[in-house]
Amino acid sequence: MKRKTKLIHGGIPFDPHTGAVSVPIYQVSTYKQDDIGVHKGYEYSRTGNPTRHALETYIADLEEGARGFAFSSGMAATHAVLSLLNSGDHIILTDDVYGGTYRIITKVLARLGIEATFADTTSIEEIEGAVRPHTKALFVETPTNPLLKVTDLAVVSSWAKARQLLFIVDNTFNTPYWQTPIALGADIVLHSATKYIGGHSDVVAGLAVVSDERLGEELHFVQNATGAVLGPQDSWLIMRGLKTLGLRMEAHEENARAIVAYLSGHPAVRRIYYPGLASHPQHELAKRQARGFGGMISFDVGSGAKASEVIKRLKYFTLAESLGAVESLISVPAKMTHASIPRERREQLGITDGLLRISVGIEDGEDLVEDLKQSLREE
Ligand SMILES: *Cc1c(COP(=O)(O)O)cnc(C)c1O
C-alpha cells in the first residue's frame, strides 16, 4: 500500500460495530461486564477506549511499528517513554532537542536520579564520547528544532543496537509521511501530534509507537499507570487530521521550496537552515533517509531588533509558538520555544536572538513569498 492510500485505509478504517466509515467518538469511561472479568476488550477508558484504540492502531500502522499509544500532549508521550528508565540510568540526547524535552530531562527527571548528556548526534564520534557505563538510552530529534540538523538514523540505530541502548526518535518534524524511523532501526518513535499530525492548530496531543510487543507491554503499563491519555474527542480530531497528512505535507513542502529559493541570497538574510538546500551540511543524508524535507525553515536576520521589525510587517505569518498547521506561523525561538534553554547554551547552539523560524502553511506560495518580500525590505 502506498503512503497516501495507507493514510486512508490504514489502521481501523471503519467502526467494527456499525460499519461507520468514521470511527465514532466513544464518549465513555466504563464498560458493562457480562460476568466478572468478562468483557468486550474494554474495562475502563484510561486503560483503553475504542476511539483512542483506533488512533493508536492507525499511528502504529503508519509508523510501521508493533503498537501505538496516544497521550494528552507530546510532553506526556515523552514523559511516559522516559519513564521506562530507572534511577541511576544515563541517557544521551540531541543537543538542540525541543525546549520542553530539555526541561523535563534537566528539571524533572534529574530529580529522580536519571542523568543526561546532550551531544551533537549528527556525529557518531560525539555520541560515542558521551557514553557512560550506565548509559541505557539514546534520544534523537531529527530534523531538529529550530536548526534543522539531521541525524543518520540507520547508522545511529545500528550503533545503539550493538550497545543494547533503547533508541528513541522524535519524528514530529518529518511525520511518518516523510520519515519512518522504526524501518531504519529505532525502538520507539515519538510525536507531538499537536503539530503536523493534527495539523489544524486545534488539538494538543502526543503519540508514541514501539517496534515490538515487549516494549508495547511496558509502555502500556506506564500509560495506564500514569494516566495522561488522550480523550476520545481529541483522538477523533487527530484521526481526522491524519487523513489529509499526505496532501498537507506535499503542500507545505512546495511552499517551503519557493520560500527558500526567495530567501537564498537575500541581503538581509545571514543564514538559512533548511535540509532541502544543497548547502545544508546533511543535505545528502536528508535526501536518503526521508522522502521530503518538510515545511520548517529557520533564518537569521542578524539581531533581535531586526527580527521584530520583520515580524511586525508580516501579514500572513502569525507570530505564535507551535508549528505544522495549515496556517503559516513565525517565531523567535530564543525568546519563545527555546526560552527555557539558558542564553549561553542557546548561543553556543546557534539559536541567536535574530533567528526566525517559520512553519510554512498551505496558503498560496506566491502570497507567502510576496509577504516576506515586503517585510524583508531594507529601509
Ligand atoms: C511541540 C513539540 C514537542 C512537545 O509536544 P506538545 O504536544 O507541545 O506537548 C515535542 N517535540 C517536538 C519536536 C515538538 O515540536
XYZ file of N, CA and C in Angstrom, residues 60-285:
678
model
N 0.382 3.273 14.685
C 1.326 2.137 14.675
C 1.515 1.658 13.234
N 0.421 1.607 12.495
C 0.457 1.191 11.097
C 1.295 2.180 10.263
N 1.029 3.463 10.433
C 1.733 4.481 9.644
C 3.222 4.507 9.958
N 3.579 4.269 11.224
C 4.994 4.302 11.613
C 5.665 2.939 11.463
N 4.936 1.955 10.965
C 5.471 0.605 10.748
C 5.986 -0.029 12.036
N 5.238 0.217 13.136
C 5.619 -0.339 14.436
C 4.628 -1.395 14.886
N 4.851 -1.918 16.117
C 4.017 -3.005 16.625
C 2.789 -2.487 17.377
N 2.947 -1.347 18.055
C 1.838 -0.861 18.885
C 1.962 0.643 19.087
N 0.832 1.326 19.090
C 0.830 2.783 19.252
C 0.129 3.201 20.526
N 0.430 4.431 20.962
C -0.152 4.964 22.197
C -0.463 6.439 21.992
N -1.618 6.870 22.504
C -1.980 8.280 22.369
C -2.041 8.926 23.746
N -1.415 10.092 23.844
C -1.300 10.804 25.123
C -1.904 12.201 25.015
N -2.068 12.827 26.189
C -2.714 14.134 26.224
C -1.829 15.272 25.704
N -0.547 15.020 25.456
C 0.322 16.010 24.812
C 1.592 15.296 24.370
N 2.370 15.988 23.543
C 3.661 15.430 23.144
C 4.548 15.210 24.358
N 4.509 16.157 25.304
C 5.344 16.012 26.501
C 4.887 14.839 27.366
N 3.581 14.584 27.407
C 3.092 13.426 28.172
C 3.606 12.134 27.529
N 3.649 12.103 26.198
C 4.181 10.923 25.495
C 5.666 10.759 25.811
N 6.395 11.890 25.753
C 7.831 11.873 26.048
C 8.071 11.415 27.484
N 7.265 11.953 28.393
C 7.405 11.596 29.805
C 7.180 10.095 30.011
N 6.145 9.559 29.372
C 5.841 8.129 29.527
C 7.001 7.282 29.006
N 7.529 7.672 27.838
C 8.638 6.898 27.261
C 9.881 6.979 28.159
N 10.154 8.179 28.672
C 11.337 8.329 29.530
C 11.138 7.626 30.872
N 9.885 7.358 31.224
C 9.599 6.623 32.462
C 9.961 5.145 32.339
N 10.391 4.713 31.164
C 10.898 3.340 31.023
C 12.293 3.232 31.645
N 12.909 4.420 31.920
C 14.251 4.415 32.523
C 14.145 4.290 34.043
N 15.240 3.873 34.653
C 15.291 3.749 36.112
C 16.251 4.768 36.698
N 16.082 5.028 37.979
C 17.008 5.884 38.694
C 18.419 5.304 38.536
N 19.389 6.190 38.242
C 20.765 5.721 38.043
C 21.118 5.497 36.579
N 20.080 5.465 35.711
C 20.344 5.312 34.278
C 20.825 6.637 33.691
N 21.522 6.522 32.581
C 22.030 7.701 31.862
C 21.482 7.673 30.440
N 21.119 8.844 29.931
C 20.577 8.946 28.570
C 21.351 10.013 27.796
N 21.558 9.762 26.514
C 22.201 10.744 25.634
C 21.111 11.336 24.743
N 21.111 12.663 24.616
C 20.096 13.324 23.782
C 20.747 14.283 22.790
N 20.045 14.519 21.685
C 20.450 15.522 20.696
C 20.585 16.874 21.393
N 21.643 17.628 21.077
C 21.892 18.864 21.836
C 20.856 19.965 21.611
N 20.247 20.058 20.429
C 19.200 21.085 20.309
C 17.794 20.475 20.271
N 17.541 19.560 21.189
C 16.189 18.987 21.303
C 15.186 20.079 21.630
N 13.927 19.767 21.391
C 12.806 20.633 21.757
C 12.994 21.132 23.205
N 12.746 22.415 23.442
C 12.948 23.025 24.756
C 12.251 22.283 25.887
N 11.063 21.785 25.631
C 10.308 21.061 26.662
C 10.965 19.736 27.023
N 11.621 19.117 26.035
C 12.338 17.862 26.288
C 13.564 18.154 27.152
N 14.263 19.245 26.801
C 15.413 19.680 27.602
C 14.974 19.931 29.052
N 13.814 20.592 29.187
C 13.333 20.942 30.531
C 12.933 19.724 31.356
N 12.222 18.784 30.745
C 11.783 17.623 31.540
C 12.987 16.794 31.984
N 14.002 16.730 31.108
C 15.212 15.966 31.434
C 15.992 16.657 32.566
N 16.226 17.967 32.402
C 17.115 18.646 33.351
C 16.410 19.065 34.643
N 15.084 19.267 34.591
C 14.394 19.782 35.775
C 13.500 18.766 36.461
N 13.069 17.740 35.762
C 12.174 16.765 36.397
C 12.884 15.426 36.583
N 13.357 14.835 35.485
C 13.963 13.510 35.589
C 15.291 13.544 36.345
N 15.987 14.691 36.274
C 17.254 14.818 37.018
C 16.997 14.618 38.509
N 15.837 15.112 38.982
C 15.499 14.967 40.406
C 15.266 13.520 40.790
N 14.918 12.694 39.793
C 14.634 11.284 40.064
C 15.866 10.419 39.838
N 17.008 11.079 39.626
C 18.254 10.322 39.508
C 18.532 9.785 38.118
N 17.890 10.382 37.098
C 18.221 9.996 35.717
C 19.181 11.045 35.172
N 20.345 10.588 34.727
C 21.367 11.517 34.248
C 21.314 11.630 32.741
N 21.743 12.800 32.241
C 21.679 13.009 30.796
C 22.902 13.750 30.292
N 23.274 13.458 29.052
C 24.312 14.214 28.361
C 23.726 14.631 27.013
N 23.905 15.922 26.676
C 23.433 16.412 25.376
C 24.610 16.415 24.420
N 24.418 15.824 23.250
C 25.520 15.691 22.295
C 25.031 16.023 20.889
N 25.958 16.410 20.044
C 25.624 16.656 18.639
C 25.472 15.288 17.967
N 24.233 14.842 17.829
C 24.014 13.480 17.329
C 24.200 13.358 15.812
N 24.576 14.475 15.149
C 24.911 14.350 13.727
C 26.289 13.693 13.596
N 27.011 13.572 14.734
C 28.339 12.963 14.708
C 28.376 11.736 15.609
N 28.685 10.597 15.030
C 28.744 9.360 15.810
C 29.876 9.428 16.842
N 30.940 10.155 16.523
C 32.056 10.314 17.481
C 31.586 11.072 18.719
N 30.762 12.100 18.491
C 30.226 12.878 19.623
C 29.337 11.995 20.502
N 28.546 11.148 19.865
C 27.656 10.265 20.630
C 28.525 9.287 21.431
N 29.469 8.695 20.748
C 30.398 7.737 21.367
C 31.069 8.370 22.600
N 31.474 9.630 22.459
C 32.154 10.337 23.541
C 31.260 10.596 24.741
N 29.951 10.520 24.546
C 29.012 10.805 25.642
C 28.635 9.551 26.421
N 29.037 8.388 25.931
C 28.631 7.126 26.567
C 29.278 6.971 27.948
N 28.473 6.475 28.883
C 28.983 6.149 30.219
C 28.636 4.691 30.508
N 29.207 4.123 31.567
C 28.912 2.701 31.827
C 27.410 2.437 32.024
N 26.686 3.418 32.568
C 25.267 3.188 32.855
C 24.348 3.823 31.796
N 24.863 4.110 30.620
C 24.025 4.658 29.546
C 23.036 3.588 29.098
N 21.737 3.974 29.060
C 20.703 2.994 28.723
C 19.906 3.395 27.485
N 19.959 4.678 27.126
C 19.095 5.102 26.021
C 19.717 6.257 25.247
N 19.233 6.406 24.012
C 19.673 7.482 23.144
C 18.408 8.110 22.558
N 18.292 9.434 22.703
C 17.083 10.145 22.266
C 17.493 11.143 21.195
N 16.963 10.940 19.990
C 17.344 11.785 18.870
C 16.121 12.503 18.320
N 16.304 13.778 18.008
C 15.252 14.515 17.300
C 15.847 14.840 15.934
N 15.141 14.509 14.858
C 15.678 14.789 13.533
C 14.574 14.964 12.505
N 14.551 16.054 11.731
C 15.420 17.222 11.875
C 15.125 17.951 13.183
N 16.118 18.716 13.661
C 15.944 19.373 14.949
C 15.242 20.715 14.804
N 14.922 21.220 15.954
C 14.117 22.397 16.128
C 14.959 23.387 16.946
N 15.353 24.513 16.440
C 14.989 25.126 15.164
C 16.091 25.050 14.101
N 17.192 24.333 14.352
C 18.329 24.414 13.438
C 18.311 23.380 12.314
N 17.311 22.489 12.340
C 17.114 21.538 11.247
C 18.345 20.667 10.981
N 19.021 20.278 12.068
C 20.149 19.360 11.914
C 19.591 17.948 11.731
N 20.276 17.141 10.937
C 19.767 15.817 10.606
C 20.721 14.741 11.133
N 20.155 13.767 11.862
C 20.936 12.638 12.382
C 20.720 11.423 11.488
N 21.784 10.676 11.263
C 21.709 9.466 10.424
C 21.071 8.334 11.233
N 19.797 8.075 10.981
C 19.057 7.112 11.799
C 19.557 5.684 11.622
N 19.902 5.296 10.416
C 20.348 3.919 10.181
C 21.685 3.669 10.881
N 22.616 4.597 10.730
C 23.946 4.444 11.341
C 23.838 4.462 12.868
N 23.106 5.450 13.382
C 22.995 5.583 14.836
C 22.215 4.413 15.442
N 21.220 3.898 14.734
C 20.451 2.793 15.316
C 21.291 1.520 15.365
N 22.132 1.275 14.361
C 22.929 0.044 14.493
C 24.002 0.209 15.562
N 24.487 1.431 15.707
C 25.426 1.718 16.799
C 24.739 1.458 18.158
N 23.495 1.962 18.310
C 22.756 1.801 19.575
C 22.444 0.329 19.843
N 22.096 -0.385 18.780
C 21.770 -1.811 18.938
C 22.969 -2.597 19.461
N 24.133 -2.296 18.914
C 25.351 -3.005 19.325
C 25.624 -2.797 20.818
N 25.148 -1.669 21.372
C 25.361 -1.377 22.795
C 24.111 -1.627 23.635
N 23.111 -2.213 23.018
C 21.829 -2.513 23.672
C 21.193 -1.286 24.320
N 21.278 -0.159 23.617
C 20.639 1.063 24.112
C 19.259 1.186 23.477
N 18.325 1.706 24.254
C 16.994 1.971 23.735
C 17.103 3.202 22.835
N 16.679 3.070 21.572
C 16.837 4.165 20.619
C 15.479 4.824 20.351
N 15.355 6.071 20.824
C 14.092 6.815 20.760
C 14.239 7.963 19.758
N 13.260 8.133 18.870
C 13.334 9.206 17.871
C 12.088 10.084 17.940
N 12.286 11.376 18.080
C 11.185 12.337 17.995
C 11.007 12.678 16.513
N 9.908 12.203 15.945
C 9.662 12.312 14.493
C 8.645 13.411 14.166
N 8.469 14.357 15.095
C 7.455 15.406 14.946
C 7.614 16.203 13.653
N 8.854 16.573 13.303
C 9.057 17.468 12.161
C 8.785 16.794 10.823
N 9.169 15.546 10.679
C 9.004 14.900 9.369
C 7.711 14.115 9.229
N 7.154 13.651 10.317
C 5.939 12.825 10.319
C 6.191 11.510 9.558
N 5.323 10.504 9.790
C 5.537 9.235 9.069
C 5.362 9.378 7.551
N 4.790 10.490 7.107
C 4.656 10.645 5.653
C 6.028 10.783 4.993
N 6.934 11.504 5.658
C 8.267 11.696 5.078
C 9.318 10.740 5.636
N 9.129 10.279 6.866
C 10.213 9.533 7.519
C 9.654 8.493 8.477
N 10.176 7.242 8.389
C 9.713 6.170 9.268
C 10.920 5.571 10.019
N 11.234 6.142 11.189
C 12.447 5.744 11.918
C 12.485 4.270 12.330
N 11.323 3.654 12.601
C 11.350 2.246 13.022
C 11.883 1.373 11.879
N 11.529 1.739 10.651
C 12.043 0.988 9.494
C 13.564 1.134 9.386
N 14.114 2.190 10.010
C 15.563 2.406 9.986
C 16.230 1.912 11.275
N 15.449 1.240 12.138
C 16.051 0.618 13.318
C 15.710 1.238 14.666
N 14.864 2.268 14.705
C 14.503 2.876 16.002
C 13.626 1.917 16.809
N 13.718 2.019 18.141
C 12.867 1.205 19.012
C 11.544 1.902 19.320
N 11.604 3.232 19.455
C 10.402 3.993 19.803
C 10.380 5.293 19.002
N 9.207 5.632 18.470
C 9.025 6.902 17.776
C 8.050 7.747 18.584
N 8.377 9.018 18.711
C 7.526 9.957 19.453
C 7.013 11.054 18.535
N 5.829 11.572 18.867
C 5.280 12.702 18.128
C 4.606 13.685 19.050
N 4.807 14.957 18.758
C 3.849 15.922 19.230
C 2.819 15.963 18.110
N 1.674 15.302 18.317
C 0.621 15.273 17.296
C -0.094 16.621 17.216
N 0.251 17.505 18.145
C -0.235 18.883 18.140
C 0.188 19.583 16.839
N 1.268 19.111 16.243
C 1.887 19.773 15.101
C 1.306 19.218 13.785
N 2.148 18.692 12.895
C 1.662 18.275 11.573
C 0.561 17.220 11.611
N 0.661 16.279 12.545
C -0.293 15.171 12.524
C -1.719 15.671 12.736
N -1.920 16.507 13.751
C -3.235 17.143 13.935
C -3.446 18.151 12.818
N -2.475 19.041 12.677
C -2.381 19.902 11.502
C -3.264 21.135 11.429
N -4.143 21.352 12.391
C -5.097 22.468 12.263
C -5.104 23.400 13.477
N -4.061 23.353 14.287
C -3.949 24.209 15.472
C -5.178 24.133 16.380
N -5.736 22.935 16.516
C -6.910 22.832 17.374
C -6.840 21.721 18.428
N -5.761 20.957 18.464
C -5.643 19.881 19.458
C -4.217 19.821 20.003
N -4.082 19.537 21.285
C -2.779 19.223 21.879
C -2.792 17.710 22.126
N -1.829 17.013 21.549
C -1.813 15.547 21.667
C -0.415 15.006 21.436
N -0.173 13.804 21.948
C 1.124 13.147 21.737
C 0.921 11.703 21.345
N 1.866 11.163 20.575
C 1.781 9.771 20.153
C 3.133 9.100 20.356
N 3.077 7.809 20.626
C 4.313 7.015 20.690
C 4.044 5.699 19.985
N 5.043 5.197 19.272
C 4.927 3.896 18.614
C 6.170 3.090 18.969
N 5.957 1.814 19.317
C 7.095 0.959 19.667
C 7.279 -0.108 18.591
N 8.520 -0.619 18.519
C 8.849 -1.557 17.441
C 8.479 -3.000 17.758
N 8.288 -3.326 19.044
C 7.931 -4.721 19.350
C 6.956 -4.825 20.519
N 6.381 -6.007 20.654
C 5.325 -6.251 21.651
C 5.813 -6.095 23.089
N 7.077 -6.493 23.345
C 7.583 -6.393 24.721
C 7.598 -4.924 25.171
N 8.131 -4.044 24.298
C 8.116 -2.616 24.624
C 6.680 -2.115 24.710
N 5.814 -2.688 23.891
C 4.395 -2.316 23.901
C 3.773 -2.587 25.265
N 4.059 -3.755 25.823
C 3.547 -4.112 27.153
C 4.072 -3.121 28.195
N 5.378 -2.833 28.118
C 5.989 -1.928 29.105
C 5.394 -0.529 29.018
N 5.221 -0.034 27.786
C 4.718 1.337 27.638
C 3.229 1.405 27.986
N 2.489 0.336 27.679
C 1.075 0.351 28.068
C 0.947 0.354 29.584
N 1.840 -0.360 30.246
C 1.826 -0.360 31.709
C 2.010 1.073 32.229
N 3.007 1.789 31.666
C 3.272 3.166 32.110
C 2.092 4.078 31.747
N 1.560 3.932 30.539
C 0.439 4.792 30.114
C -0.748 4.630 31.060
N -1.060 3.390 31.381
C -2.191 3.118 32.258
C -1.895 3.539 33.697
N -0.640 3.385 34.111
C -0.277 3.715 35.491
C -0.221 5.223 35.708
N 0.299 5.971 34.715
C 0.452 7.420 34.921
C -0.775 8.182 34.423
N -1.454 7.657 33.394
C -2.798 8.131 33.064
C -2.966 9.339 32.173
N -1.878 9.827 31.533
C -2.044 11.031 30.686
C -2.549 10.651 29.292
N -3.712 9.999 29.257
C -4.252 9.501 27.977
C -4.965 10.603 27.194
N -5.076 10.387 25.885
C -5.810 11.328 25.037
C -7.294 10.978 25.090
N -8.138 11.991 25.239
C -9.580 11.763 25.303
C -10.142 11.377 23.946
N -11.364 10.808 23.926
C -11.942 10.332 22.664
C -12.193 11.438 21.623
N -12.616 12.625 22.060
C -12.871 13.712 21.092
C -11.572 14.095 20.388
N -10.522 14.261 21.194
C -9.242 14.662 20.616
C -8.631 13.538 19.775
N -8.862 12.292 20.186
C -8.371 11.166 19.381
C -9.026 11.210 18.000
N -10.302 11.525 17.991
C -11.052 11.594 16.730
C -10.526 12.735 15.860
N -10.272 13.889 16.475
C -9.741 15.030 15.710
C -8.378 14.714 15.101
N -7.557 13.985 15.853
C -6.227 13.621 15.331
C -6.388 12.676 14.132
N -7.326 11.739 14.216
C -7.548 10.845 13.063
C -8.046 11.628 11.859
N -8.902 12.598 12.116
C -9.427 13.424 11.029
C -8.274 14.179 10.365
N -7.369 14.701 11.204
C -6.210 15.405 10.666
C -5.319 14.479 9.838
N -5.096 13.274 10.344
C -4.173 12.349 9.673
C -4.586 11.996 8.248
N -5.894 11.955 7.995
C -6.365 11.565 6.655
C -5.771 12.450 5.566
N -5.559 13.727 5.871
C -5.036 14.647 4.843
C -3.550 14.935 5.037
N -2.882 14.142 5.877
C -1.464 14.417 6.154
C -0.626 14.464 4.874
N -0.866 13.510 3.970
C -0.075 13.455 2.740
C -0.247 14.710 1.896
N -1.499 15.106 1.692
C -1.777 16.310 0.891
C -1.140 17.532 1.532
N -1.267 17.606 2.859
C -0.725 18.776 3.552
C 0.798 18.804 3.495
N 1.443 17.658 3.744
C 2.912 17.640 3.743
C 3.472 18.024 2.368
N 2.794 17.576 1.311
C 3.230 17.935 -0.049
C 3.098 19.451 -0.251
N 1.999 20.009 0.244
C 1.757 21.445 0.071
C 2.728 22.285 0.901
N 2.995 21.852 2.144
C 3.964 22.567 2.991
C 5.318 22.599 2.285
N 5.680 21.440 1.728
C 6.994 21.292 1.101
C 7.134 22.191 -0.135
N 6.087 22.206 -0.947
C 6.131 23.015 -2.169
C 6.311 24.499 -1.816
N 5.548 24.955 -0.826
C 5.675 26.356 -0.408
C 7.037 26.634 0.223
N 7.534 25.655 1.003
C 8.839 25.836 1.652
C 9.925 26.013 0.595
N 9.850 25.232 -0.474
C 10.865 25.344 -1.535
C 10.845 26.732 -2.166
N 9.640 27.263 -2.388
C 9.531 28.593 -3.006
C 10.121 29.650 -2.065
N 9.854 29.514 -0.778
C 10.351 30.496 0.199
C 11.867 30.417 0.332
N 12.393 29.210 0.383
C 13.849 29.036 0.496
C 14.528 29.628 -0.737
N 13.934 29.401 -1.893
C 14.523 29.950 -3.132
C 14.554 31.472 -3.043
N 13.498 32.077 -2.485
C 13.469 33.536 -2.352
C 14.491 34.030 -1.315
N 14.546 33.362 -0.166
C 15.432 33.832 0.918
C 16.918 33.651 0.591
N 17.233 32.627 -0.209
C 18.639 32.349 -0.537
C 19.227 33.543 -1.270
N 20.285 34.065 -0.726
C 20.956 35.182 -1.386
C 20.341 36.541 -1.064
N 19.276 36.589 -0.249
C 18.695 37.879 0.143
C 19.696 38.611 1.060
N 19.977 39.898 0.777
C 20.996 40.594 1.566
C 20.682 40.688 3.070
N 19.401 40.669 3.451
C 19.051 40.789 4.872
C 19.156 39.452 5.612
N 19.346 38.384 4.863
C 19.351 37.052 5.476
C 20.786 36.544 5.603
N 21.235 36.382 6.859
C 22.630 35.962 7.074
C 22.828 34.481 6.873
N 21.825 33.700 7.273
C 21.960 32.249 7.183
C 20.594 31.621 7.040
N 20.514 30.563 6.264
C 19.249 29.825 6.158
C 19.507 28.388 6.564
N 18.579 27.860 7.326
C 18.669 26.459 7.719
C 17.484 25.731 7.086
N 17.760 24.842 6.141
C 16.716 24.018 5.524
C 17.380 22.779 4.922
N 16.949 21.577 5.311
C 17.632 20.364 4.832
C 17.574 20.186 3.311
N 16.612 20.858 2.659
C 16.478 20.734 1.217
C 17.496 21.562 0.439
N 18.227 22.434 1.136
C 19.250 23.254 0.463
C 20.506 22.409 0.233
N 21.048 22.481 -0.966
C 22.255 21.695 -1.272
C 23.398 22.063 -0.325
N 23.368 23.302 0.209
C 24.440 23.745 1.108
C 24.237 23.280 2.556
N 23.082 22.663 2.852
C 22.848 22.163 4.221
C 23.844 21.037 4.494
N 24.507 21.051 5.678
C 25.567 20.063 5.933
C 25.119 18.594 5.810
N 23.834 18.326 6.083
C 23.377 16.928 5.955
C 22.361 16.770 4.821
N 22.511 17.575 3.776
C 21.548 17.523 2.678
C 21.444 16.128 2.049
N 22.581 15.517 1.759
C 22.559 14.193 1.098
C 21.896 13.155 1.995
N 22.220 13.207 3.269
C 21.620 12.289 4.240
C 20.103 12.499 4.310
